[in-house]
GROMACS .gro file of N, CA, C and O in nm:
model
  404
    1MET      N    1   0.591   1.816  -0.982
    1MET     CA    2   0.449   1.804  -1.018
    1MET      C    3   0.412   1.659  -1.046
    1MET      O    4   0.307   1.614  -1.010
    2TRP      N    5   0.502   1.587  -1.116
    2TRP     CA    6   0.471   1.447  -1.148
    2TRP      C    7   0.463   1.363  -1.021
    2TRP      O    8   0.388   1.265  -1.014
    3ALA      N    9   0.537   1.402  -0.918
    3ALA     CA   10   0.534   1.327  -0.792
    3ALA      C   11   0.398   1.341  -0.727
    3ALA      O   12   0.346   1.243  -0.668
    4LEU      N   13   0.336   1.458  -0.736
    4LEU     CA   14   0.201   1.475  -0.681
    4LEU      C   15   0.098   1.393  -0.758
    4LEU      O   16   0.010   1.331  -0.698
    5ALA      N   17   0.114   1.389  -0.890
    5ALA     CA   18   0.023   1.308  -0.971
    5ALA      C   19   0.041   1.160  -0.938
    5ALA      O   20  -0.059   1.086  -0.926
    6LEU      N   21   0.165   1.116  -0.924
    6LEU     CA   22   0.192   0.978  -0.888
    6LEU      C   23   0.136   0.945  -0.751
    6LEU      O   24   0.077   0.840  -0.730
    7ALA      N   25   0.151   1.039  -0.657
    7ALA     CA   26   0.096   1.018  -0.524
    7ALA      C   27  -0.054   1.004  -0.527
    7ALA      O   28  -0.114   0.922  -0.457
    8ALA      N   29  -0.120   1.084  -0.611
    8ALA     CA   30  -0.266   1.076  -0.624
    8ALA      C   31  -0.310   0.942  -0.682
    8ALA      O   32  -0.405   0.878  -0.635
    9VAL      N   33  -0.237   0.893  -0.783
    9VAL     CA   34  -0.266   0.762  -0.841
    9VAL      C   35  -0.244   0.651  -0.740
    9VAL      O   36  -0.324   0.558  -0.728
   10LEU      N   37  -0.133   0.659  -0.668
   10LEU     CA   38  -0.103   0.560  -0.563
   10LEU      C   39  -0.210   0.562  -0.456
   10LEU      O   40  -0.251   0.457  -0.405
   11GLY      N   41  -0.254   0.683  -0.419
   11GLY     CA   42  -0.361   0.693  -0.320
   11GLY      C   43  -0.490   0.630  -0.369
   11GLY      O   44  -0.558   0.559  -0.293
   12LEU      N   45  -0.522   0.652  -0.495
   12LEU     CA   46  -0.644   0.593  -0.552
   12LEU      C   47  -0.631   0.441  -0.551
   12LEU      O   48  -0.724   0.370  -0.510
   13ALA      N   49  -0.517   0.389  -0.596
   13ALA     CA   50  -0.497   0.244  -0.599
   13ALA      C   51  -0.500   0.184  -0.458
   13ALA      O   52  -0.563   0.079  -0.435
   14ALA      N   53  -0.435   0.250  -0.363
   14ALA     CA   54  -0.437   0.201  -0.224
   14ALA      C   55  -0.578   0.209  -0.167
   14ALA      O   56  -0.618   0.121  -0.090
   15GLY      N   57  -0.655   0.309  -0.205
   15GLY     CA   58  -0.793   0.319  -0.160
   15GLY      C   59  -0.877   0.205  -0.212
   15GLY      O   60  -0.959   0.149  -0.138
   16VAL      N   61  -0.855   0.169  -0.336
   16VAL     CA   62  -0.927   0.053  -0.393
   16VAL      C   63  -0.894  -0.072  -0.313
   16VAL      O   64  -0.982  -0.148  -0.276
   17LEU      N   65  -0.764  -0.093  -0.289
   17LEU     CA   66  -0.723  -0.213  -0.213
   17LEU      C   67  -0.776  -0.209  -0.071
   17LEU      O   68  -0.816  -0.311  -0.015
   18ALA      N   69  -0.776  -0.091  -0.008
   18ALA     CA   70  -0.828  -0.079   0.128
   18ALA      C   71  -0.979  -0.110   0.133
   18ALA      O   72  -1.026  -0.181   0.221
   19GLY      N   73  -1.051  -0.063   0.034
   19GLY     CA   74  -1.195  -0.093   0.028
   19GLY      C   75  -1.219  -0.236  -0.008
   19GLY      O   76  -1.315  -0.300   0.041
   20LEU      N   77  -1.136  -0.292  -0.096
   20LEU     CA   78  -1.154  -0.430  -0.138
   20LEU      C   79  -1.124  -0.529  -0.028
   20LEU      O   80  -1.200  -0.623  -0.006
   21PHE      N   81  -1.017  -0.507   0.046
   21PHE     CA   82  -0.974  -0.604   0.148
   21PHE      C   83  -1.006  -0.562   0.289
   21PHE      O   84  -0.983  -0.640   0.383
   22GLY      N   85  -1.046  -0.439   0.311
   22GLY     CA   86  -1.074  -0.393   0.444
   22GLY      C   87  -0.954  -0.375   0.531
   22GLY      O   88  -0.960  -0.391   0.652
   23VAL      N   89  -0.840  -0.343   0.470
   23VAL     CA   90  -0.716  -0.320   0.547
   23VAL      C   91  -0.695  -0.171   0.561
   23VAL      O   92  -0.745  -0.092   0.481
   24GLY      N   93  -0.618  -0.134   0.660
   24GLY     CA   94  -0.589   0.005   0.683
   24GLY      C   95  -0.491   0.063   0.585
   24GLY      O   96  -0.417  -0.011   0.519
   25GLY      N   97  -0.489   0.192   0.575
   25GLY     CA   98  -0.401   0.259   0.480
   25GLY      C   99  -0.252   0.240   0.508
   25GLY      O  100  -0.173   0.234   0.417
   26GLY      N  101  -0.215   0.230   0.634
   26GLY     CA  102  -0.074   0.218   0.668
   26GLY      C  103  -0.009   0.095   0.608
   26GLY      O  104   0.104   0.101   0.562
   27ILE      N  105  -0.079  -0.017   0.609
   27ILE     CA  106  -0.022  -0.139   0.555
   27ILE      C  107  -0.006  -0.130   0.404
   27ILE      O  108   0.075  -0.202   0.345
   28LEU      N  109  -0.077  -0.040   0.339
   28LEU     CA  110  -0.065  -0.022   0.195
   28LEU      C  111   0.019   0.098   0.160
   28LEU      O  112   0.104   0.089   0.071
   29PHE      N  113  -0.005   0.210   0.226
   29PHE     CA  114   0.065   0.333   0.187
   29PHE      C  115   0.215   0.327   0.213
   29PHE      O  116   0.295   0.364   0.127
   30VAL      N  117   0.255   0.287   0.332
   30VAL     CA  118   0.395   0.292   0.367
   30VAL      C  119   0.480   0.201   0.280
   30VAL      O  120   0.579   0.244   0.221
   31PRO      N  121   0.444   0.069   0.262
   31PRO     CA  122   0.524  -0.011   0.170
   31PRO      C  123   0.525   0.044   0.027
   31PRO      O  124   0.628   0.039  -0.041
   32THR      N  125   0.414   0.094  -0.019
   32THR     CA  126   0.407   0.150  -0.154
   32THR      C  127   0.499   0.270  -0.169
   32THR      O  128   0.571   0.284  -0.267
   33LEU      N  129   0.493   0.359  -0.073
   33LEU     CA  130   0.577   0.479  -0.080
   33LEU      C  131   0.726   0.447  -0.068
   33LEU      O  132   0.809   0.512  -0.132
   34THR      N  133   0.759   0.349   0.013
   34THR     CA  134   0.902   0.312   0.025
   34THR      C  135   0.951   0.243  -0.099
   34THR      O  136   1.060   0.265  -0.147
   35LEU      N  137   0.866   0.160  -0.160
   35LEU     CA  138   0.904   0.085  -0.277
   35LEU      C  139   0.902   0.174  -0.402
   35LEU      O  140   0.998   0.178  -0.479
   36VAL      N  141   0.793   0.243  -0.428
   36VAL     CA  142   0.776   0.316  -0.554
   36VAL      C  143   0.849   0.449  -0.550
   36VAL      O  144   0.918   0.485  -0.647
   37LEU      N  145   0.834   0.524  -0.442
   37LEU     CA  146   0.895   0.657  -0.439
   37LEU      C  147   1.031   0.657  -0.368
   37LEU      O  148   1.098   0.759  -0.365
   38GLY      N  149   1.069   0.547  -0.306
   38GLY     CA  150   1.197   0.537  -0.239
   38GLY      C  151   1.206   0.621  -0.113
   38GLY      O  152   1.315   0.657  -0.071
   39LEU      N  153   1.094   0.648  -0.048
   39LEU     CA  154   1.095   0.725   0.074
   39LEU      C  155   1.134   0.639   0.195
   39LEU      O  156   1.119   0.519   0.191
   40THR      N  157   1.188   0.702   0.298
   40THR     CA  158   1.211   0.631   0.423
   40THR      C  159   1.074   0.605   0.488
   40THR      O  160   0.976   0.671   0.451
   41GLN      N  161   1.073   0.520   0.585
   41GLN     CA  162   0.944   0.491   0.652
   41GLN      C  163   0.887   0.614   0.719
   41GLN      O  164   0.768   0.638   0.714
   42LEU      N  165   0.974   0.694   0.780
   42LEU     CA  166   0.926   0.814   0.848
   42LEU      C  167   0.864   0.911   0.747
   42LEU      O  168   0.753   0.960   0.767
   43HIS      N  169   0.933   0.935   0.635
   43HIS     CA  170   0.877   1.022   0.533
   43HIS      C  171   0.753   0.962   0.469
   43HIS      O  172   0.661   1.035   0.430
   44ALA      N  173   0.748   0.831   0.458
   44ALA     CA  174   0.631   0.764   0.397
   44ALA      C  175   0.509   0.786   0.484
   44ALA      O  176   0.399   0.808   0.433
   45TRP      N  177   0.525   0.779   0.616
   45TRP     CA  178   0.408   0.803   0.705
   45TRP      C  179   0.356   0.946   0.687
   45TRP      O  180   0.236   0.970   0.693
   46ARG      N  181   0.446   1.040   0.669
   46ARG     CA  182   0.404   1.179   0.647
   46ARG      C  183   0.333   1.192   0.513
   46ARG      O  184   0.231   1.260   0.502
   47ALA      N  185   0.392   1.133   0.409
   47ALA     CA  186   0.331   1.141   0.276
   47ALA      C  187   0.199   1.067   0.269
   47ALA      O  188   0.112   1.099   0.189
   48ALA      N  189   0.183   0.967   0.355
   48ALA     CA  190   0.059   0.891   0.355
   48ALA      C  191  -0.063   0.978   0.389
   48ALA      O  192  -0.174   0.950   0.345
   49LEU      N  193  -0.039   1.085   0.461
   49LEU     CA  194  -0.149   1.174   0.492
   49LEU      C  195  -0.204   1.238   0.366
   49LEU      O  196  -0.324   1.253   0.346
   50LEU      N  197  -0.113   1.274   0.275
   50LEU     CA  198  -0.156   1.331   0.147
   50LEU      C  199  -0.220   1.226   0.057
   50LEU      O  200  -0.319   1.254  -0.012
   51LEU      N  201  -0.167   1.106   0.062
   51LEU     CA  202  -0.225   0.999  -0.020
   51LEU      C  203  -0.364   0.965   0.027
   51LEU      O  204  -0.443   0.915  -0.053
   52GLY      N  205  -0.391   0.985   0.150
   52GLY     CA  206  -0.525   0.953   0.204
   52GLY      C  207  -0.635   1.027   0.132
   52GLY      O  208  -0.744   0.975   0.113
   53LEU      N  209  -0.605   1.146   0.084
   53LEU     CA  210  -0.706   1.221   0.010
   53LEU      C  211  -0.742   1.150  -0.120
   53LEU      O  212  -0.861   1.140  -0.156
   54GLY      N  213  -0.643   1.098  -0.188
   54GLY     CA  214  -0.669   1.025  -0.311
   54GLY      C  215  -0.738   0.891  -0.284
   54GLY      O  216  -0.814   0.841  -0.365
   55ALA      N  217  -0.711   0.835  -0.168
   55ALA     CA  218  -0.768   0.706  -0.132
   55ALA      C  219  -0.917   0.713  -0.108
   55ALA      O  220  -0.986   0.613  -0.123
   56ILE      N  221  -0.964   0.827  -0.069
   56ILE     CA  222  -1.107   0.839  -0.039
   56ILE      C  223  -1.191   0.798  -0.159
   56ILE      O  224  -1.288   0.723  -0.145
   57ALA      N  225  -1.151   0.838  -0.277
   57ALA     CA  226  -1.224   0.800  -0.398
   57ALA      C  227  -1.209   0.654  -0.428
   57ALA      O  228  -1.303   0.586  -0.472
   58GLY      N  229  -1.090   0.600  -0.400
   58GLY     CA  230  -1.067   0.460  -0.432
   58GLY      C  231  -1.136   0.362  -0.340
   58GLY      O  232  -1.169   0.250  -0.383
   59VAL      N  233  -1.164   0.400  -0.218
   59VAL     CA  234  -1.227   0.309  -0.122
   59VAL      C  235  -1.366   0.265  -0.173
   59VAL      O  236  -1.398   0.146  -0.169
   60GLU      N  237  -1.442   0.355  -0.220
   60GLU     CA  238  -1.577   0.319  -0.270
   60GLU      C  239  -1.568   0.222  -0.388
   60GLU      O  240  -1.645   0.127  -0.393
   61ALA      N  241  -1.471   0.244  -0.476
   61ALA     CA  242  -1.452   0.150  -0.588
   61ALA      C  243  -1.411   0.013  -0.537
   61ALA      O  244  -1.462  -0.089  -0.586
   62GLY      N  245  -1.324   0.010  -0.436
   62GLY     CA  246  -1.282  -0.119  -0.379
   62GLY      C  247  -1.395  -0.194  -0.317
   62GLY      O  248  -1.405  -0.318  -0.327
   63VAL      N  249  -1.478  -0.124  -0.248
   63VAL     CA  250  -1.598  -0.187  -0.184
   63VAL      C  251  -1.688  -0.247  -0.288
   63VAL      O  252  -1.737  -0.361  -0.274
   64GLN      N  253  -1.709  -0.176  -0.397
   64GLN     CA  254  -1.795  -0.227  -0.505
   64GLN      C  255  -1.737  -0.353  -0.569
   64GLN      O  256  -1.807  -0.449  -0.596
   65ILE      N  257  -1.604  -0.352  -0.588
   65ILE     CA  258  -1.539  -0.472  -0.645
   65ILE      C  259  -1.548  -0.587  -0.546
   65ILE      O  260  -1.578  -0.701  -0.587
   66ALA      N  261  -1.523  -0.562  -0.418
   66ALA     CA  262  -1.529  -0.669  -0.318
   66ALA      C  263  -1.665  -0.733  -0.312
   66ALA      O  264  -1.678  -0.855  -0.299
   67GLU      N  265  -1.770  -0.652  -0.321
   67GLU     CA  266  -1.905  -0.705  -0.317
   67GLU      C  267  -1.939  -0.790  -0.441
   67GLU      O  268  -2.027  -0.875  -0.433
   68SER      N  269  -1.872  -0.764  -0.550
   68SER     CA  270  -1.902  -0.836  -0.672
   68SER      C  271  -1.821  -0.966  -0.687
   68SER      O  272  -1.856  -1.051  -0.769
   69LEU      N  273  -1.719  -0.984  -0.605
   69LEU     CA  274  -1.633  -1.104  -0.616
   69LEU      C  275  -1.684  -1.216  -0.527
   69LEU      O  276  -1.737  -1.191  -0.419
   70PRO      N  277  -1.665  -1.343  -0.569
   70PRO     CA  278  -1.696  -1.454  -0.480
   70PRO      C  279  -1.599  -1.454  -0.362
   70PRO      O  280  -1.483  -1.409  -0.376
   71GLU      N  281  -1.643  -1.507  -0.253
   71GLU     CA  282  -1.561  -1.500  -0.130
   71GLU      C  283  -1.427  -1.575  -0.146
   71GLU      O  284  -1.326  -1.527  -0.096
   72HIS      N  285  -1.426  -1.688  -0.215
   72HIS     CA  286  -1.301  -1.761  -0.230
   72HIS      C  287  -1.199  -1.680  -0.309
   72HIS      O  288  -1.078  -1.682  -0.282
   73ALA      N  289  -1.241  -1.605  -0.409
   73ALA     CA  290  -1.151  -1.521  -0.488
   73ALA      C  291  -1.099  -1.409  -0.402
   73ALA      O  292  -0.979  -1.374  -0.408
   74LEU      N  293  -1.184  -1.349  -0.324
   74LEU     CA  294  -1.142  -1.239  -0.234
   74LEU      C  295  -1.041  -1.287  -0.132
   74LEU      O  296  -0.940  -1.220  -0.105
   75ARG      N  297  -1.061  -1.407  -0.079
   75ARG     CA  298  -0.968  -1.465   0.017
   75ARG      C  299  -0.830  -1.486  -0.046
   75ARG      O  300  -0.726  -1.455   0.012
   76ARG      N  301  -0.827  -1.537  -0.167
   76ARG     CA  302  -0.701  -1.560  -0.238
   76ARG      C  303  -0.630  -1.428  -0.271
   76ARG      O  304  -0.510  -1.417  -0.259
   77LEU      N  305  -0.706  -1.331  -0.314
   77LEU     CA  306  -0.647  -1.201  -0.344
   77LEU      C  307  -0.589  -1.136  -0.218
   77LEU      O  308  -0.482  -1.076  -0.221
   78PHE      N  309  -0.657  -1.150  -0.107
   78PHE     CA  310  -0.605  -1.101   0.019
   78PHE      C  311  -0.476  -1.168   0.058
   78PHE      O  312  -0.380  -1.104   0.101
   79ALA      N  313  -0.467  -1.300   0.035
   79ALA     CA  314  -0.346  -1.373   0.068
   79ALA      C  315  -0.231  -1.324  -0.021
   79ALA      O  316  -0.115  -1.307   0.027
   80VAL      N  317  -0.258  -1.297  -0.147
   80VAL     CA  318  -0.153  -1.245  -0.236
   80VAL      C  319  -0.104  -1.107  -0.186
   80VAL      O  320   0.014  -1.080  -0.188
   81LEU      N  321  -0.199  -1.023  -0.145
   81LEU     CA  322  -0.162  -0.892  -0.093
   81LEU      C  323  -0.070  -0.905   0.028
   81LEU      O  324   0.032  -0.837   0.037
   82MET      N  325  -0.104  -0.991   0.121
   82MET     CA  326  -0.024  -1.009   0.241
   82MET      C  327   0.114  -1.063   0.209
   82MET      O  328   0.214  -1.019   0.268
   83LEU      N  329   0.122  -1.156   0.116
   83LEU     CA  330   0.251  -1.210   0.076
   83LEU      C  331   0.337  -1.103   0.008
   83LEU      O  332   0.458  -1.093   0.029
   84ALA      N  333   0.274  -1.017  -0.073
   84ALA     CA  334   0.348  -0.911  -0.141
   84ALA      C  335   0.400  -0.810  -0.041
   84ALA      O  336   0.517  -0.766  -0.052
   85VAL      N  337   0.320  -0.773   0.057
   85VAL     CA  338   0.364  -0.680   0.161
   85VAL      C  339   0.477  -0.740   0.242
   85VAL      O  340   0.577  -0.674   0.269
   86ALA      N  341   0.465  -0.867   0.280
   86ALA     CA  342   0.570  -0.934   0.358
   86ALA      C  343   0.701  -0.942   0.278
   86ALA      O  344   0.809  -0.917   0.331
   87ALA      N  345   0.690  -0.976   0.150
   87ALA     CA  346   0.810  -0.985   0.066
   87ALA      C  347   0.878  -0.849   0.051
   87ALA      O  348   1.001  -0.838   0.059
   88GLN      N  349   0.799  -0.745   0.035
   88GLN     CA  350   0.856  -0.610   0.021
   88GLN      C  351   0.925  -0.567   0.150
   88GLN      O  352   1.034  -0.512   0.147
   89LEU      N  353   0.864  -0.592   0.262
   89LEU     CA  354   0.927  -0.557   0.390
   89LEU      C  355   1.055  -0.637   0.413
   89LEU      O  356   1.155  -0.582   0.461
   90ALA      N  357   1.053  -0.765   0.381
   90ALA     CA  358   1.175  -0.847   0.396
   90ALA      C  359   1.284  -0.798   0.303
   90ALA      O  360   1.401  -0.792   0.344
   91TRP      N  361   1.249  -0.762   0.182
   91TRP     CA  362   1.347  -0.712   0.086
   91TRP      C  363   1.413  -0.584   0.137
   91TRP      O  364   1.533  -0.570   0.133
   92ARG      N  365   1.330  -0.491   0.186
   92ARG     CA  366   1.383  -0.364   0.235
   92ARG      C  367   1.471  -0.387   0.359
   92ARG      O  368   1.569  -0.317   0.380
   93ALA      N  369   1.432  -0.483   0.445
   93ALA     CA  370   1.510  -0.507   0.564
   93ALA      C  371   1.649  -0.563   0.526
   93ALA      O  372   1.749  -0.535   0.595
   94ARG      N  373   1.658  -0.639   0.420
   94ARG     CA  374   1.787  -0.696   0.380
   94ARG      C  375   1.873  -0.593   0.305
   94ARG      O  376   1.995  -0.604   0.306
   95GLN      N  377   1.812  -0.494   0.242
   95GLN     CA  378   1.884  -0.400   0.160
   95GLN      C  379   1.955  -0.291   0.238
   95GLN      O  380   2.060  -0.242   0.196
   96LYS      N  381   1.900  -0.249   0.352
   96LYS     CA  382   1.957  -0.139   0.427
   96LYS      C  383   2.007  -0.188   0.560
   96LYS      O  384   1.943  -0.268   0.626
   97PRO      N  385   2.123  -0.137   0.601
   97PRO     CA  386   2.174  -0.174   0.733
   97PRO      C  387   2.085  -0.116   0.844
   97PRO      O  388   2.018  -0.015   0.820
   98PRO      N  389   2.082  -0.177   0.960
   98PRO     CA  390   2.001  -0.124   1.070
   98PRO      C  391   2.054   0.015   1.110
   98PRO      O  392   2.169   0.049   1.091
   99TYR      N  393   1.962   0.091   1.162
   99TYR     CA  394   1.998   0.228   1.208
   99TYR      C  395   2.098   0.221   1.322
   99TYR      O  396   2.088   0.138   1.409
  100ALA      N  397   2.192   0.312   1.320
  100ALA     CA  398   2.293   0.318   1.427
  100ALA      C  399   2.230   0.383   1.550
  100ALA      O  400   2.146   0.468   1.540
  101SER      N  401   2.272   0.340   1.666
  101SER     CA  402   2.217   0.395   1.791
  101SER      C  403   2.273   0.529   1.820
  101SER      O  404   2.384   0.559   1.802
   0.00000   0.00000   0.00000
């Protein structure tokens, strides 16, 4: 049960970021699910469908925040998001061996 609640909160947070930065859910949902819930990428894509429901509410909040921020602040926040996603992907790539053929 707590996993569903956590998924809803993650969906809401990802929705806010998607609305704020105008990025798609995949770039937010999959890294979040692999990092926070420890899912594989394949399972994360499946779980992202459920998170999308929570994200619907968050998108509107993100749009409202984006419209209230100055453009230079929004640009810097977007850069931080991209660096965080890149760092998380690099970390996961180093932690697990490549899949066997």
